[in-house]
Short mmCIF file of C-alpha atoms and ligand atoms in Angstrom, two decimals:
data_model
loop_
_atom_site.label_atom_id
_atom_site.label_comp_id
_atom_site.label_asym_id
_atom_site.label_seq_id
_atom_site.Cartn_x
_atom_site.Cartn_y
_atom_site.Cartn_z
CA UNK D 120 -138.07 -2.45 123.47
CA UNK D 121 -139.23 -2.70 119.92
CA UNK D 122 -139.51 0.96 119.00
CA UNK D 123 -139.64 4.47 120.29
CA UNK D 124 -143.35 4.64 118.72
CA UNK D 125 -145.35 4.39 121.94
CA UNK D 126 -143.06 5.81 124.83
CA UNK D 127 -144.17 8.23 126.39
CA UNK D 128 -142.56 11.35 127.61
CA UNK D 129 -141.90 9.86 131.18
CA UNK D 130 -140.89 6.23 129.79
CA UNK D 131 -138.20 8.06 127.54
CA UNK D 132 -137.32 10.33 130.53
CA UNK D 133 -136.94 7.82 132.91
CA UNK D 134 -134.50 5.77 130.34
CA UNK D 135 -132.49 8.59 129.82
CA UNK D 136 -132.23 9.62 133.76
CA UNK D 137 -130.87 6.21 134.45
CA UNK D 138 -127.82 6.13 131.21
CA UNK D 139 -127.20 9.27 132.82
CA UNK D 140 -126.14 7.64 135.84
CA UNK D 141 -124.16 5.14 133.44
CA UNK D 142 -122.21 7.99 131.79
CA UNK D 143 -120.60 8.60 135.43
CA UNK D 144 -119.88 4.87 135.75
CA UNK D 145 -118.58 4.48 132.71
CA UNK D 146 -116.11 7.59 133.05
CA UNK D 147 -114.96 5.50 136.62
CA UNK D 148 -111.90 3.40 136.80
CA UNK D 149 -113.75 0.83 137.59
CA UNK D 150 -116.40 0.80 135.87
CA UNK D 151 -118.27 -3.16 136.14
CA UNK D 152 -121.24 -3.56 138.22
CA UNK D 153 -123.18 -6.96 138.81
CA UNK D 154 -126.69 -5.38 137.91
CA UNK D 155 -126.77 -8.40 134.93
CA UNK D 156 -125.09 -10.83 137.02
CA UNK D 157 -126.53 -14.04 136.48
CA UNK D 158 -128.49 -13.10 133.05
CA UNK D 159 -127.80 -13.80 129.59
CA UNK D 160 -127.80 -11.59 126.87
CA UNK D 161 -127.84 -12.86 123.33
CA UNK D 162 -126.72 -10.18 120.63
CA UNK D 163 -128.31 -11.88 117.08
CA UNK D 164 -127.35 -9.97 114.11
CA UNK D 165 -128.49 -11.02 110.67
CA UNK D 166 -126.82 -7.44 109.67
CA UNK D 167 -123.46 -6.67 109.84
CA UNK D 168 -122.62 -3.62 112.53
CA UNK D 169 -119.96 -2.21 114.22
CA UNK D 170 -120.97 0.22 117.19
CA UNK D 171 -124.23 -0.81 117.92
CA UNK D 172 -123.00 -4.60 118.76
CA UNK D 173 -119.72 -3.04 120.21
CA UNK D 174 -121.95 -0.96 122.09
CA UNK D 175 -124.60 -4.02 123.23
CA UNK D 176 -121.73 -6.12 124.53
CA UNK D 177 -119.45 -3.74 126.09
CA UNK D 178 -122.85 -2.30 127.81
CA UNK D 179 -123.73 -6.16 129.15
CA UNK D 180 -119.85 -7.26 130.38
CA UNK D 181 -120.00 -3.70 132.02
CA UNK D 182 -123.56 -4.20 134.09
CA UNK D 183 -121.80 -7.94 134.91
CA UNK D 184 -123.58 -10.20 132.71
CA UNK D 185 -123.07 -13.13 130.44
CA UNK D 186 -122.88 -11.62 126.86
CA UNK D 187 -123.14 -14.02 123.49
CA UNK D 188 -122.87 -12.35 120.29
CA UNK D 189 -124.57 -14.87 117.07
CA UNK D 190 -124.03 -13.25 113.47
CA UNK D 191 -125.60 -14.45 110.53
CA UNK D 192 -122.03 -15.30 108.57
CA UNK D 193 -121.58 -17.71 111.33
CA UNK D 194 -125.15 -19.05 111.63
CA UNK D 195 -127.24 -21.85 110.96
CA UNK D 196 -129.34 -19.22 108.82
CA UNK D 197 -126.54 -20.07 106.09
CA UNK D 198 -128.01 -23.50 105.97
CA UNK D 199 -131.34 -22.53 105.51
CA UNK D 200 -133.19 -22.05 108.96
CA UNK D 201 -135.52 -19.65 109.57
CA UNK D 202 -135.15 -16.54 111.78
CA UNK D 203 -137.94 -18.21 114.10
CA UNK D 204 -136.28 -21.46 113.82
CA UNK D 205 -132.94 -19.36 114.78
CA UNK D 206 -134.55 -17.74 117.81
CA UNK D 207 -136.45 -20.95 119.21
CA UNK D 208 -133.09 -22.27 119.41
CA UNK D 209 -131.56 -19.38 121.47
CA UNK D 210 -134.58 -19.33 123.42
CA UNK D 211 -134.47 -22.99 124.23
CA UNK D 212 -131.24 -21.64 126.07
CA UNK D 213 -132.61 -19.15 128.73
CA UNK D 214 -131.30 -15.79 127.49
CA UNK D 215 -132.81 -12.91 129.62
CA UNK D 216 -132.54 -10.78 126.78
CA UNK D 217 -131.87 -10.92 123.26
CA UNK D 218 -130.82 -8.01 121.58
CA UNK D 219 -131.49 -7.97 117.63
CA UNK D 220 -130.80 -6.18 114.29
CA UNK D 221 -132.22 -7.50 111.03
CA UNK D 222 -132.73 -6.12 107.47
CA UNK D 223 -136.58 -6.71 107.53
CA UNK D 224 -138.44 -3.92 109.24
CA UNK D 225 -141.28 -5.94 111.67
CA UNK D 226 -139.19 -8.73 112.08
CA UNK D 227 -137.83 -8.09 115.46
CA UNK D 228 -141.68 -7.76 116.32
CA UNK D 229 -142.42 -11.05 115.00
CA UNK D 230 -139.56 -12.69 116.67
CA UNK D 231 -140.24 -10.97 120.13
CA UNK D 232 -143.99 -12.76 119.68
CA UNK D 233 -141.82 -16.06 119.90
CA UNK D 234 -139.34 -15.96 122.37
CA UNK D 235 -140.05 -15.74 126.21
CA UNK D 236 -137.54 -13.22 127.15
CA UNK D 237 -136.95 -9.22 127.16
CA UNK D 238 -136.86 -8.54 123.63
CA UNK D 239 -134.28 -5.06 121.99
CA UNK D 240 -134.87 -3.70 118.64
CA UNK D 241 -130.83 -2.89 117.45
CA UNK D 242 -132.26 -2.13 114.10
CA UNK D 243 -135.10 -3.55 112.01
CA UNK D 244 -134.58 -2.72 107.95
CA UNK D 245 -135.93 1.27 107.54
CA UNK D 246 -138.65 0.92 110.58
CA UNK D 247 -136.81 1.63 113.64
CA UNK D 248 -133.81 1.88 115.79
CA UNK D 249 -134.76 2.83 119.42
CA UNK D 250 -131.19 2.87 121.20
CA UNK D 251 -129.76 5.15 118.66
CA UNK D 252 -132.59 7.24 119.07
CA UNK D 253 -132.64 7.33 123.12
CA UNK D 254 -128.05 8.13 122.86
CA UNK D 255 -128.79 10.65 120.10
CA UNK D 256 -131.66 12.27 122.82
CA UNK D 257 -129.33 12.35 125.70
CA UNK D 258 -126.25 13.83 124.00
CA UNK D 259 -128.53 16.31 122.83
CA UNK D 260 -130.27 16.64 126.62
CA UNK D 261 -126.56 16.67 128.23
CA UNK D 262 -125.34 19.56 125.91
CA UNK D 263 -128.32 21.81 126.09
CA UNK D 264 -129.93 20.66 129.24
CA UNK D 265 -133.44 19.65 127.75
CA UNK D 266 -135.27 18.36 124.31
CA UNK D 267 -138.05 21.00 123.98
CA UNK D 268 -138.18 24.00 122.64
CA UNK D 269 -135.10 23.64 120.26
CA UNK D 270 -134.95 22.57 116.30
CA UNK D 271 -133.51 19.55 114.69
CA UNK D 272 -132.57 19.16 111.29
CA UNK D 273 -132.10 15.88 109.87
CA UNK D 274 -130.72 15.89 107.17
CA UNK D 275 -129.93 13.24 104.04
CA UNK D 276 -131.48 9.33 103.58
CA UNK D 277 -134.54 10.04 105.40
CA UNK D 278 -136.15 7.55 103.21
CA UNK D 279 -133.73 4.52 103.66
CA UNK D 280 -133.17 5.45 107.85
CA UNK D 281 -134.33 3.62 110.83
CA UNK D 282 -132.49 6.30 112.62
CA UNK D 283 -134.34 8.89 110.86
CA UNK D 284 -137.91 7.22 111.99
CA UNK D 285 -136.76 6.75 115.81
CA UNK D 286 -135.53 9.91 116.58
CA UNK D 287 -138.51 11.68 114.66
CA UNK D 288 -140.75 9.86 117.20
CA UNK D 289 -138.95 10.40 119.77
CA UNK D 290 -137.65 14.26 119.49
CA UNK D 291 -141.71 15.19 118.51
CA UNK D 292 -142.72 13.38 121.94
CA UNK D 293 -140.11 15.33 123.96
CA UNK D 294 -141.45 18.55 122.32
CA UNK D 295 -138.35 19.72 119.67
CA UNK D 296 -139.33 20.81 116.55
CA UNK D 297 -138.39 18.66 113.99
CA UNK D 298 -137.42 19.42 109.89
CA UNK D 299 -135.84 17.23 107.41
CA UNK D 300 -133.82 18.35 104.62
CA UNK D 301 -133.50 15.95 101.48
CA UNK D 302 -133.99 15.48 98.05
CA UNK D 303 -137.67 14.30 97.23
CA UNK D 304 -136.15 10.83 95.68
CA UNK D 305 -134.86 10.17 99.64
CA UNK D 306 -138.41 11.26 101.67
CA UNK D 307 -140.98 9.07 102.04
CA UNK D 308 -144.24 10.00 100.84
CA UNK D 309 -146.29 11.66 103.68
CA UNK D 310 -143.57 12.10 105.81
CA UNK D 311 -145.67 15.36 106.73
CA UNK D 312 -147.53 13.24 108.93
CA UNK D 313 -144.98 12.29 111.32
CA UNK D 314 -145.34 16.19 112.42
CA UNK D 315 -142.11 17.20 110.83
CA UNK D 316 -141.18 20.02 108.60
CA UNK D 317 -140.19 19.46 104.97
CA UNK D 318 -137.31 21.19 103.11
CA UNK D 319 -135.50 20.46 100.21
CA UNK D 320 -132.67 23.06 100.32
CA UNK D 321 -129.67 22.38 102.62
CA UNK D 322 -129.51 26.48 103.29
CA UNK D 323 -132.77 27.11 104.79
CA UNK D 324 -133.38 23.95 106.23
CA UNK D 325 -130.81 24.73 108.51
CA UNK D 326 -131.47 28.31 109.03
CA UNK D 327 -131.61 28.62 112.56
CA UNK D 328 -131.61 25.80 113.62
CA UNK D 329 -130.00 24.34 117.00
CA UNK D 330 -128.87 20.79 115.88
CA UNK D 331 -127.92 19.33 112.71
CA UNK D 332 -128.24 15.16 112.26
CA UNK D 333 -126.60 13.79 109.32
CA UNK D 334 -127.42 10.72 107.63
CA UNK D 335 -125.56 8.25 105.66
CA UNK D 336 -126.58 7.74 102.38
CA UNK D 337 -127.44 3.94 102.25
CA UNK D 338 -126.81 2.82 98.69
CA UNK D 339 -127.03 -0.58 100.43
CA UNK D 340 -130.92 -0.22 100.70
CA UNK D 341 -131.34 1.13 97.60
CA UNK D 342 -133.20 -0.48 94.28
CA UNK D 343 -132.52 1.90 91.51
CA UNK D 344 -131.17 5.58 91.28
CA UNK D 345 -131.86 8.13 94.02
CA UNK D 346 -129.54 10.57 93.25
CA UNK D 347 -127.79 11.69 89.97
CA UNK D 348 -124.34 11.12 91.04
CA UNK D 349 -122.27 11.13 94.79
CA UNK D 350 -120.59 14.30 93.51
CA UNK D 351 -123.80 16.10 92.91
CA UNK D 352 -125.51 14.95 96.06
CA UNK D 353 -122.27 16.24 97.99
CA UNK D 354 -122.38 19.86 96.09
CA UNK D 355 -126.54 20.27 97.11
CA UNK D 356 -127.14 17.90 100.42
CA UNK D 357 -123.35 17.09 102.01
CA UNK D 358 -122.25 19.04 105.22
CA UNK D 359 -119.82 21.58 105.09
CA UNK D 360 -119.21 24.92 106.80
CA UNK D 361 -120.55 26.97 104.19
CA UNK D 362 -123.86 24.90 104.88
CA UNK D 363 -123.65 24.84 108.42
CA UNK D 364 -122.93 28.96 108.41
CA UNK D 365 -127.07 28.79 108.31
CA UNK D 366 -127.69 26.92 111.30
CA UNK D 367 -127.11 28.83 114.81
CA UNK D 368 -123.76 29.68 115.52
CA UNK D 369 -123.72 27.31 118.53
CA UNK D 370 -125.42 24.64 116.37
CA UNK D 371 -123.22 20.98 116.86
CA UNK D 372 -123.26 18.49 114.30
CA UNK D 373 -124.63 14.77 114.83
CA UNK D 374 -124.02 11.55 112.51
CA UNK D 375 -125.08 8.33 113.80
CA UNK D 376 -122.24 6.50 111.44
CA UNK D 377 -120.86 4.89 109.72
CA UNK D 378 -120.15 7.99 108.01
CA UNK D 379 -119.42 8.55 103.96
CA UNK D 380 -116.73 11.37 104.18
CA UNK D 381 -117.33 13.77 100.98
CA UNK D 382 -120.98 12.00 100.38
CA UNK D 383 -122.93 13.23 103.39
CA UNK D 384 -120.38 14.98 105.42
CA UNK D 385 -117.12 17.25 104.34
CA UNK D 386 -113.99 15.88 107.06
CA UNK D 387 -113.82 19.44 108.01
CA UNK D 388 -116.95 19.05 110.22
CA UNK D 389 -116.85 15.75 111.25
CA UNK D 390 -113.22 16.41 112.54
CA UNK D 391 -114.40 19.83 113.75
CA UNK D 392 -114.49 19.56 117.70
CA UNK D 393 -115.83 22.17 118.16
CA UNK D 394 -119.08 21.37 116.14
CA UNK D 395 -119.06 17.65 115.58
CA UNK D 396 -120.25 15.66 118.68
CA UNK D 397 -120.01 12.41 116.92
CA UNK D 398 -117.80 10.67 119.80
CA UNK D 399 -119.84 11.58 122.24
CA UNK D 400 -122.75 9.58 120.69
CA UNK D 401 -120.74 6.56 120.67
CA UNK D 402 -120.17 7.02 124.54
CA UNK D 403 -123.37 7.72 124.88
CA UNK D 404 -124.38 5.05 123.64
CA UNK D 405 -122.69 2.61 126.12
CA UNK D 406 -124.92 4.33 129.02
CA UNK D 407 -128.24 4.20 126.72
CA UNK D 408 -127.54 0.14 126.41
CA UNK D 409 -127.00 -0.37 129.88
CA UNK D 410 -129.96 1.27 130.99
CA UNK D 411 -132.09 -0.51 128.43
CA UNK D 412 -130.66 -3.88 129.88
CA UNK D 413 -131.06 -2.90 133.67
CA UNK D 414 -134.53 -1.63 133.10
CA UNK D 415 -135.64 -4.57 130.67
CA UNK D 416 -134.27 -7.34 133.15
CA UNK D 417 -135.72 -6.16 136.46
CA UNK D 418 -138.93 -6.13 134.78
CA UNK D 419 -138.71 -10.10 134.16
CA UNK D 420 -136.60 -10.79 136.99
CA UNK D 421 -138.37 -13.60 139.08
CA UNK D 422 -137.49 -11.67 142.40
N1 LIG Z 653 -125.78 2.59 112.08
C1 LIG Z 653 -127.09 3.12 111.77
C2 LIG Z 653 -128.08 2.00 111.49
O1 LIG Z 653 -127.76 0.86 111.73
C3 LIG Z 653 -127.05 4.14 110.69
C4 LIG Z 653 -126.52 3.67 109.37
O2 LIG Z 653 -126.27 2.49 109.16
O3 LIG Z 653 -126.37 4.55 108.51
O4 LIG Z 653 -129.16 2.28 111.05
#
């Protein structure tokens, strides 16, 4: 699972159908299962995160299976291996799956070329990230009922997000109408092409629109000046209520985190339950994992 470029509408449906069914597991008192047992998962980040490899191992111990996490700090790449030479090494081990986030986009592609196991893209520099995508689609699809027929703003770093990328892909696929709101310094160029509508005015790119997706502004990524100053970018592009007054009066908020409070997003709507479904992504997120592991390891299981 290397990107949500290519799914089609029934691959992403059947995905989400099946975290579905997680949601109610997880939400159980007892909620393990031995669906992984017997299989290895290897979680290798050479990024730092804190959900998504939360999310990865909690999702693997649930489904019953052996879960390693490898991080860079603590690697071998601090004595000068190479990613390949990194993932030979794992692979030399058996994982079923190994689950990976790195800063280059492409190189979970090129690693997945190497390694004889089920392969998951947690993140690959600005190209994509297809599990936050899929949880982002089915908190959406279990508050309104379905993806089409509804508009999504997202809203901030386009230019620096992975996020961005996977859940344009994936929310054009499924039929929503997609428009993203930034200053021209945080677009990519041709970003027209991915089928989306452009805006560079907070107010009526969220006229009327059904969902709002924040995005943090990732200063990490960035070589130079994209915006004049965090106070500035706050007072044209960060979410508050004023802002969101535009969007439909039902409209709920979305941020994949971590989130800058008072850069991207006032506290008032992030804390706003009523608007902000931010926790429910995270528990989505759980359900999207597992299903990605079930599905990905009955597909190489030798039975
Ligand atoms: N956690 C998301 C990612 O890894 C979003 C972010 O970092 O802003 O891309």
């Amino acid at each position: 699972m290397l990107g949500i470029d290519g799914l089609t509408v029934e691959e992403i449906t059947m995905l989400l159908d099946l975290a579905d069914a997680y949601v109610d597991q997880n939400r159980k008192h007892d909620k393990k299962s031995d669906v992984l047992r017997g299989r290895t998962v290897i979680n290798l980040f050479f990024e730092n995160s804190t959900r998504t490899q939360a999310s990865f191992e909690l999702a693997g111990k649930r489904l019953g299976g052996d879960i390693m996490n490898m991080s860079v700090s603590t690697s071998s790449i601090k004595k000068g291996e190479t990613m390949i030479d990194t993932a030979m090494t794992l692979n030399a081990m058996h994982p079923d799956v190994l689950v990976v986030r790195h800063p280059d986009a492409g190189a979970v592609k090129l690693l997945s070329e190497k390694v004889t196991g089920a392969v998951i893209n947690a993140g690959d520099g600005r190209h994509e990230h297809p599990t936050q995508a899929l949880l982002d689609a089915l908190t959406i699809r279990r508050r309104r009922g379905r993806l089409d027929d509804m508009t999504v703003a997202i809203c901030g770093d386009v230019l620096h997000s992975r996020v961005a990328r996977s859940n344009i892909h994936l929310l054009t696929t499924m039929g929503a109408r997609v428009r993203v709101v930034a200053p021209r310094t945080l677009l990519p160029s041709g970003i027209e092409r991915f089928g989306v509508d452009v805006f560079h005015d907070m107010r009526a790119g969220l006229t009327d629109c059904d969902i709002v997706m924040m995005l943090r502004l990732q200063t990490e990524r960035m070589r130079g000046t994209f915006v004049p100053s965090i106070r500035e970018y706050f007072h044209f592009f960060g979410l508050d209520h004023e802002k969101l007054s535009y969007a439909k009066p039902d409209a709920f908020v979305m941020h994949p985190g971590p989130m800058n409070r008072g850069v991207e997003i006032d506290s008032d709507i992030a804390d706003d339950i009523n608007r902000s479904v931010i926790r429910d992504q995270v528990e989505m997120g759980v359900a999207v994992r597992m299903a990605c592991l079930d599905l990905l390891t009955r597909d190489i299981s030798p039975n």
